[in-house]
Amino acid sequence: MSEVMTTTAETFIQVSEIWVPEGGMLVHKSGSYGGLAEFEAASRSESFGKGEGLPGKAWAEGRPVVLKEFDGSYFKRTEAAKEAGLTAAVAIPVFAGDVLKAVLVILCGDDAIRTGAIELWSQENDLLMLQDGYYGAARHFEWVSQHTHFPKGQGLPGGVWAAKAPILMRDLGTGYAFIRAESAGRAGLTTGLGLPVPGPDGVTRVLTLLSARGTPIARRFEIWTVSPARNAAGPDGTLIDGICEREGPLAPKHNPPVDALRTGAWHGPVGQVLGTGMPHVQAGPAGLPAGYRLFVALPVYRGAELAFIVAWYL
């Protein structure tokens, strides 16, 4: 099988960046900008106070924030974003207990081609309701989602709620477990990643990333569970689920040998998250599996302890 990954010119997410607290502000740590040099330069020189701009708002509210248009909003880089063709963004804060570790911001462009979904579901009484979401060109799927709710254990959001763990769901358009399968199939959505996003207020929230084949969020998804540190080297990670366009399933008893299912702190890109407890964005093929050029990983905490890492590759 060829080691060259088939790529498309369009992806659903165009920019991924990490902001970290430093001296009472959020400062730029790293990012992947896909050749949008002027927006990258504007971002690297920026910083945000609590409640300021999109990263600062996610920090202040203690939850993911979806911003579907920049004009007239609190977004601070509107002109640079407009020049780059970026029109929407989602900020995802990472909390260890009450402590903010970082904010991952992902930015998208809105056109007639890009299809996918980034959704935030929030508990209201005994149901998860759609709090907000960005869907690109998937307008019908957006309408269906706005009129859908999930009890614990049902669908992808409800499954994450019940398991208190990330879940990867395949074949969204045909899978019986995906409640919105018919509209997902019409939109071309194929793979869903759901993860809990705990915040200081204790409200149950679930973030879902839904990827389409034509304009993918990613071509490879992974979920790692974290074992507590047994020595000074730090915690270990074990791959518990994964899927790749090229290789198929990546879970245990499938393609990789057993020793490829574990990694330690500081070893490879997943190991960077194990070592730091922070989100990680890596642009460029160095250190990634052959055929990939971008890696994004998000840690998931239970209380103050790192419990899972979700990662996606392009």
Short mmCIF file of N, CA, C and O in Angstrom, two decimals, residues 176-229:
data_model
loop_
_atom_site.label_atom_id
_atom_site.label_comp_id
_atom_site.label_asym_id
_atom_site.label_seq_id
_atom_site.Cartn_x
_atom_site.Cartn_y
_atom_site.Cartn_z
N TYR A 176 -26.77 2.75 12.72
CA TYR A 176 -28.02 2.83 13.47
C TYR A 176 -27.84 3.60 14.77
O TYR A 176 -28.79 4.16 15.32
N ALA A 177 -26.60 3.65 15.30
CA ALA A 177 -26.36 4.32 16.58
C ALA A 177 -26.35 5.84 16.44
O ALA A 177 -26.48 6.55 17.43
N PHE A 178 -26.19 6.33 15.21
CA PHE A 178 -26.16 7.78 15.00
C PHE A 178 -27.57 8.24 14.68
O PHE A 178 -28.12 7.93 13.61
N ILE A 179 -28.19 8.96 15.61
CA ILE A 179 -29.61 9.29 15.53
C ILE A 179 -29.94 10.10 14.28
O ILE A 179 -31.01 9.98 13.70
N ARG A 180 -29.00 10.93 13.85
CA ARG A 180 -29.25 11.81 12.70
C ARG A 180 -28.68 11.23 11.41
O ARG A 180 -28.20 11.96 10.53
N ALA A 181 -28.70 9.91 11.27
CA ALA A 181 -28.02 9.23 10.18
C ALA A 181 -28.50 9.68 8.81
O ALA A 181 -27.69 9.90 7.90
N GLU A 182 -29.80 9.82 8.61
CA GLU A 182 -30.31 10.17 7.28
C GLU A 182 -29.77 11.53 6.83
O GLU A 182 -29.26 11.67 5.71
N SER A 183 -29.88 12.54 7.68
CA SER A 183 -29.40 13.87 7.29
C SER A 183 -27.87 13.91 7.23
O SER A 183 -27.30 14.64 6.42
N ALA A 184 -27.19 13.10 8.06
CA ALA A 184 -25.73 13.01 7.98
C ALA A 184 -25.31 12.43 6.64
O ALA A 184 -24.35 12.90 6.01
N GLY A 185 -26.03 11.41 6.17
CA GLY A 185 -25.72 10.83 4.88
C GLY A 185 -25.91 11.83 3.75
O GLY A 185 -25.10 11.90 2.82
N ARG A 186 -26.97 12.61 3.83
CA ARG A 186 -27.21 13.64 2.80
C ARG A 186 -26.11 14.68 2.79
O ARG A 186 -25.75 15.22 1.73
N ALA A 187 -25.56 14.98 3.96
CA ALA A 187 -24.50 15.99 4.06
C ALA A 187 -23.12 15.42 3.75
O ALA A 187 -22.15 16.18 3.65
N GLY A 188 -23.00 14.10 3.62
CA GLY A 188 -21.71 13.48 3.36
C GLY A 188 -20.85 13.30 4.59
O GLY A 188 -19.64 13.06 4.48
N LEU A 189 -21.45 13.38 5.78
CA LEU A 189 -20.69 13.20 7.01
C LEU A 189 -20.41 11.72 7.23
O LEU A 189 -21.29 10.87 7.08
N THR A 190 -19.18 11.40 7.62
CA THR A 190 -18.78 10.00 7.70
C THR A 190 -18.30 9.57 9.07
O THR A 190 -18.54 8.44 9.49
N THR A 191 -17.59 10.44 9.80
CA THR A 191 -16.95 10.05 11.05
C THR A 191 -17.24 11.09 12.12
O THR A 191 -17.18 12.29 11.85
N GLY A 192 -17.53 10.63 13.34
CA GLY A 192 -17.81 11.55 14.43
C GLY A 192 -16.94 11.27 15.64
O GLY A 192 -16.75 10.11 16.03
N LEU A 193 -16.40 12.31 16.22
CA LEU A 193 -15.64 12.22 17.46
C LEU A 193 -16.36 13.05 18.51
O LEU A 193 -16.62 14.24 18.31
N GLY A 194 -16.72 12.43 19.62
CA GLY A 194 -17.37 13.14 20.71
C GLY A 194 -16.50 13.08 21.96
O GLY A 194 -15.91 12.04 22.25
N LEU A 195 -16.43 14.19 22.68
CA LEU A 195 -15.61 14.22 23.89
C LEU A 195 -16.24 15.09 24.95
O LEU A 195 -16.87 16.11 24.65
N PRO A 196 -16.09 14.69 26.22
CA PRO A 196 -16.57 15.54 27.30
C PRO A 196 -15.67 16.76 27.45
O PRO A 196 -14.46 16.67 27.26
N VAL A 197 -16.27 17.90 27.77
CA VAL A 197 -15.50 19.13 27.99
C VAL A 197 -15.89 19.71 29.35
O VAL A 197 -16.75 20.58 29.45
N PRO A 198 -15.25 19.21 30.41
CA PRO A 198 -15.59 19.67 31.74
C PRO A 198 -15.16 21.12 31.96
O PRO A 198 -14.17 21.59 31.39
N GLY A 199 -15.92 21.81 32.79
CA GLY A 199 -15.59 23.19 33.15
C GLY A 199 -15.76 23.41 34.64
O GLY A 199 -16.31 22.55 35.35
N PRO A 200 -15.33 24.55 35.13
CA PRO A 200 -15.41 24.82 36.56
C PRO A 200 -16.83 24.83 37.12
O PRO A 200 -17.01 24.61 38.32
N ASP A 201 -17.84 25.07 36.28
CA ASP A 201 -19.21 25.14 36.79
C ASP A 201 -19.85 23.77 36.98
O ASP A 201 -20.96 23.66 37.51
N GLY A 202 -19.17 22.69 36.53
CA GLY A 202 -19.69 21.34 36.73
C GLY A 202 -20.79 20.92 35.79
O GLY A 202 -21.31 19.81 35.90
N VAL A 203 -21.18 21.77 34.84
CA VAL A 203 -22.23 21.42 33.87
C VAL A 203 -21.70 20.38 32.88
O VAL A 203 -20.57 20.49 32.40
N THR A 204 -22.52 19.38 32.57
CA THR A 204 -22.13 18.38 31.59
C THR A 204 -22.20 18.96 30.19
O THR A 204 -23.27 19.44 29.77
N ARG A 205 -21.09 18.95 29.48
CA ARG A 205 -21.04 19.42 28.09
C ARG A 205 -20.28 18.41 27.24
O ARG A 205 -19.31 17.79 27.71
N VAL A 206 -20.72 18.28 26.01
CA VAL A 206 -20.08 17.36 25.06
C VAL A 206 -19.80 18.12 23.78
O VAL A 206 -20.68 18.81 23.25
N LEU A 207 -18.59 17.99 23.29
CA LEU A 207 -18.19 18.58 22.01
C LEU A 207 -18.13 17.47 20.97
O LEU A 207 -17.55 16.40 21.23
N THR A 208 -18.74 17.68 19.80
CA THR A 208 -18.68 16.69 18.73
C THR A 208 -18.04 17.32 17.50
O THR A 208 -18.35 18.45 17.13
N LEU A 209 -17.12 16.58 16.89
CA LEU A 209 -16.50 16.95 15.62
C LEU A 209 -16.94 15.92 14.59
O LEU A 209 -16.66 14.73 14.73
N LEU A 210 -17.65 16.37 13.55
CA LEU A 210 -18.19 15.49 12.54
C LEU A 210 -17.52 15.79 11.21
O LEU A 210 -17.58 16.92 10.72
N SER A 211 -16.89 14.79 10.64
CA SER A 211 -16.04 14.97 9.46
C SER A 211 -16.69 14.41 8.21
O SER A 211 -17.30 13.34 8.23
N ALA A 212 -16.56 15.16 7.10
CA ALA A 212 -17.07 14.73 5.80
C ALA A 212 -15.91 14.29 4.91
O ALA A 212 -14.80 14.81 5.04
N ARG A 213 -16.16 13.39 4.01
CA ARG A 213 -15.08 12.87 3.17
C ARG A 213 -14.50 13.94 2.25
O ARG A 213 -13.30 14.01 2.04
N GLY A 214 -15.34 14.80 1.69
CA GLY A 214 -14.85 15.78 0.72
C GLY A 214 -14.06 16.91 1.32
O GLY A 214 -13.09 17.40 0.73
N THR A 215 -14.45 17.37 2.52
CA THR A 215 -13.74 18.44 3.23
C THR A 215 -13.53 18.00 4.67
O THR A 215 -14.22 18.44 5.58
N PRO A 216 -12.58 17.10 4.90
CA PRO A 216 -12.48 16.45 6.20
C PRO A 216 -11.96 17.35 7.31
O PRO A 216 -11.18 18.27 7.06
N ILE A 217 -12.43 17.10 8.51
CA ILE A 217 -11.76 17.63 9.69
C ILE A 217 -10.42 16.93 9.86
O ILE A 217 -9.42 17.54 10.22
N ALA A 218 -10.41 15.63 9.61
CA ALA A 218 -9.18 14.84 9.73
C ALA A 218 -9.29 13.58 8.88
O ALA A 218 -10.39 13.17 8.49
N ARG A 219 -8.13 12.98 8.62
CA ARG A 219 -8.09 11.70 7.91
C ARG A 219 -7.72 10.55 8.84
O ARG A 219 -7.70 9.39 8.45
N ARG A 220 -7.43 10.91 10.07
CA ARG A 220 -7.11 9.90 11.09
C ARG A 220 -7.54 10.46 12.45
O ARG A 220 -7.25 11.61 12.76
N PHE A 221 -8.26 9.64 13.23
CA PHE A 221 -8.66 10.02 14.57
C PHE A 221 -8.12 8.97 15.55
O PHE A 221 -8.12 7.78 15.25
N GLU A 222 -7.73 9.42 16.73
CA GLU A 222 -7.26 8.51 17.77
C GLU A 222 -7.83 8.92 19.12
O GLU A 222 -7.98 10.12 19.40
N ILE A 223 -8.10 7.93 19.98
CA ILE A 223 -8.45 8.17 21.38
C ILE A 223 -7.47 7.37 22.23
O ILE A 223 -7.32 6.16 22.05
N TRP A 224 -6.81 8.06 23.16
CA TRP A 224 -5.84 7.45 24.06
C TRP A 224 -6.34 7.58 25.49
O TRP A 224 -6.86 8.63 25.88
N THR A 225 -6.19 6.50 26.26
CA THR A 225 -6.45 6.58 27.68
C THR A 225 -5.13 6.74 28.41
O THR A 225 -4.09 6.23 27.95
N VAL A 226 -5.15 7.46 29.51
CA VAL A 226 -3.92 7.83 30.22
C VAL A 226 -3.83 7.06 31.53
O VAL A 226 -4.78 7.04 32.32
N SER A 227 -2.67 6.42 31.74
CA SER A 227 -2.38 5.76 33.01
C SER A 227 -1.57 6.70 33.88
O SER A 227 -0.67 7.38 33.38
N PRO A 228 -1.85 6.77 35.18
CA PRO A 228 -1.10 7.68 36.06
C PRO A 228 0.39 7.40 36.02
O PRO A 228 0.82 6.27 35.77
N ALA A 229 1.17 8.43 36.27
CA ALA A 229 2.62 8.29 36.26
C ALA A 229 3.06 7.28 37.31
O ALA A 229 2.67 7.36 38.47
#
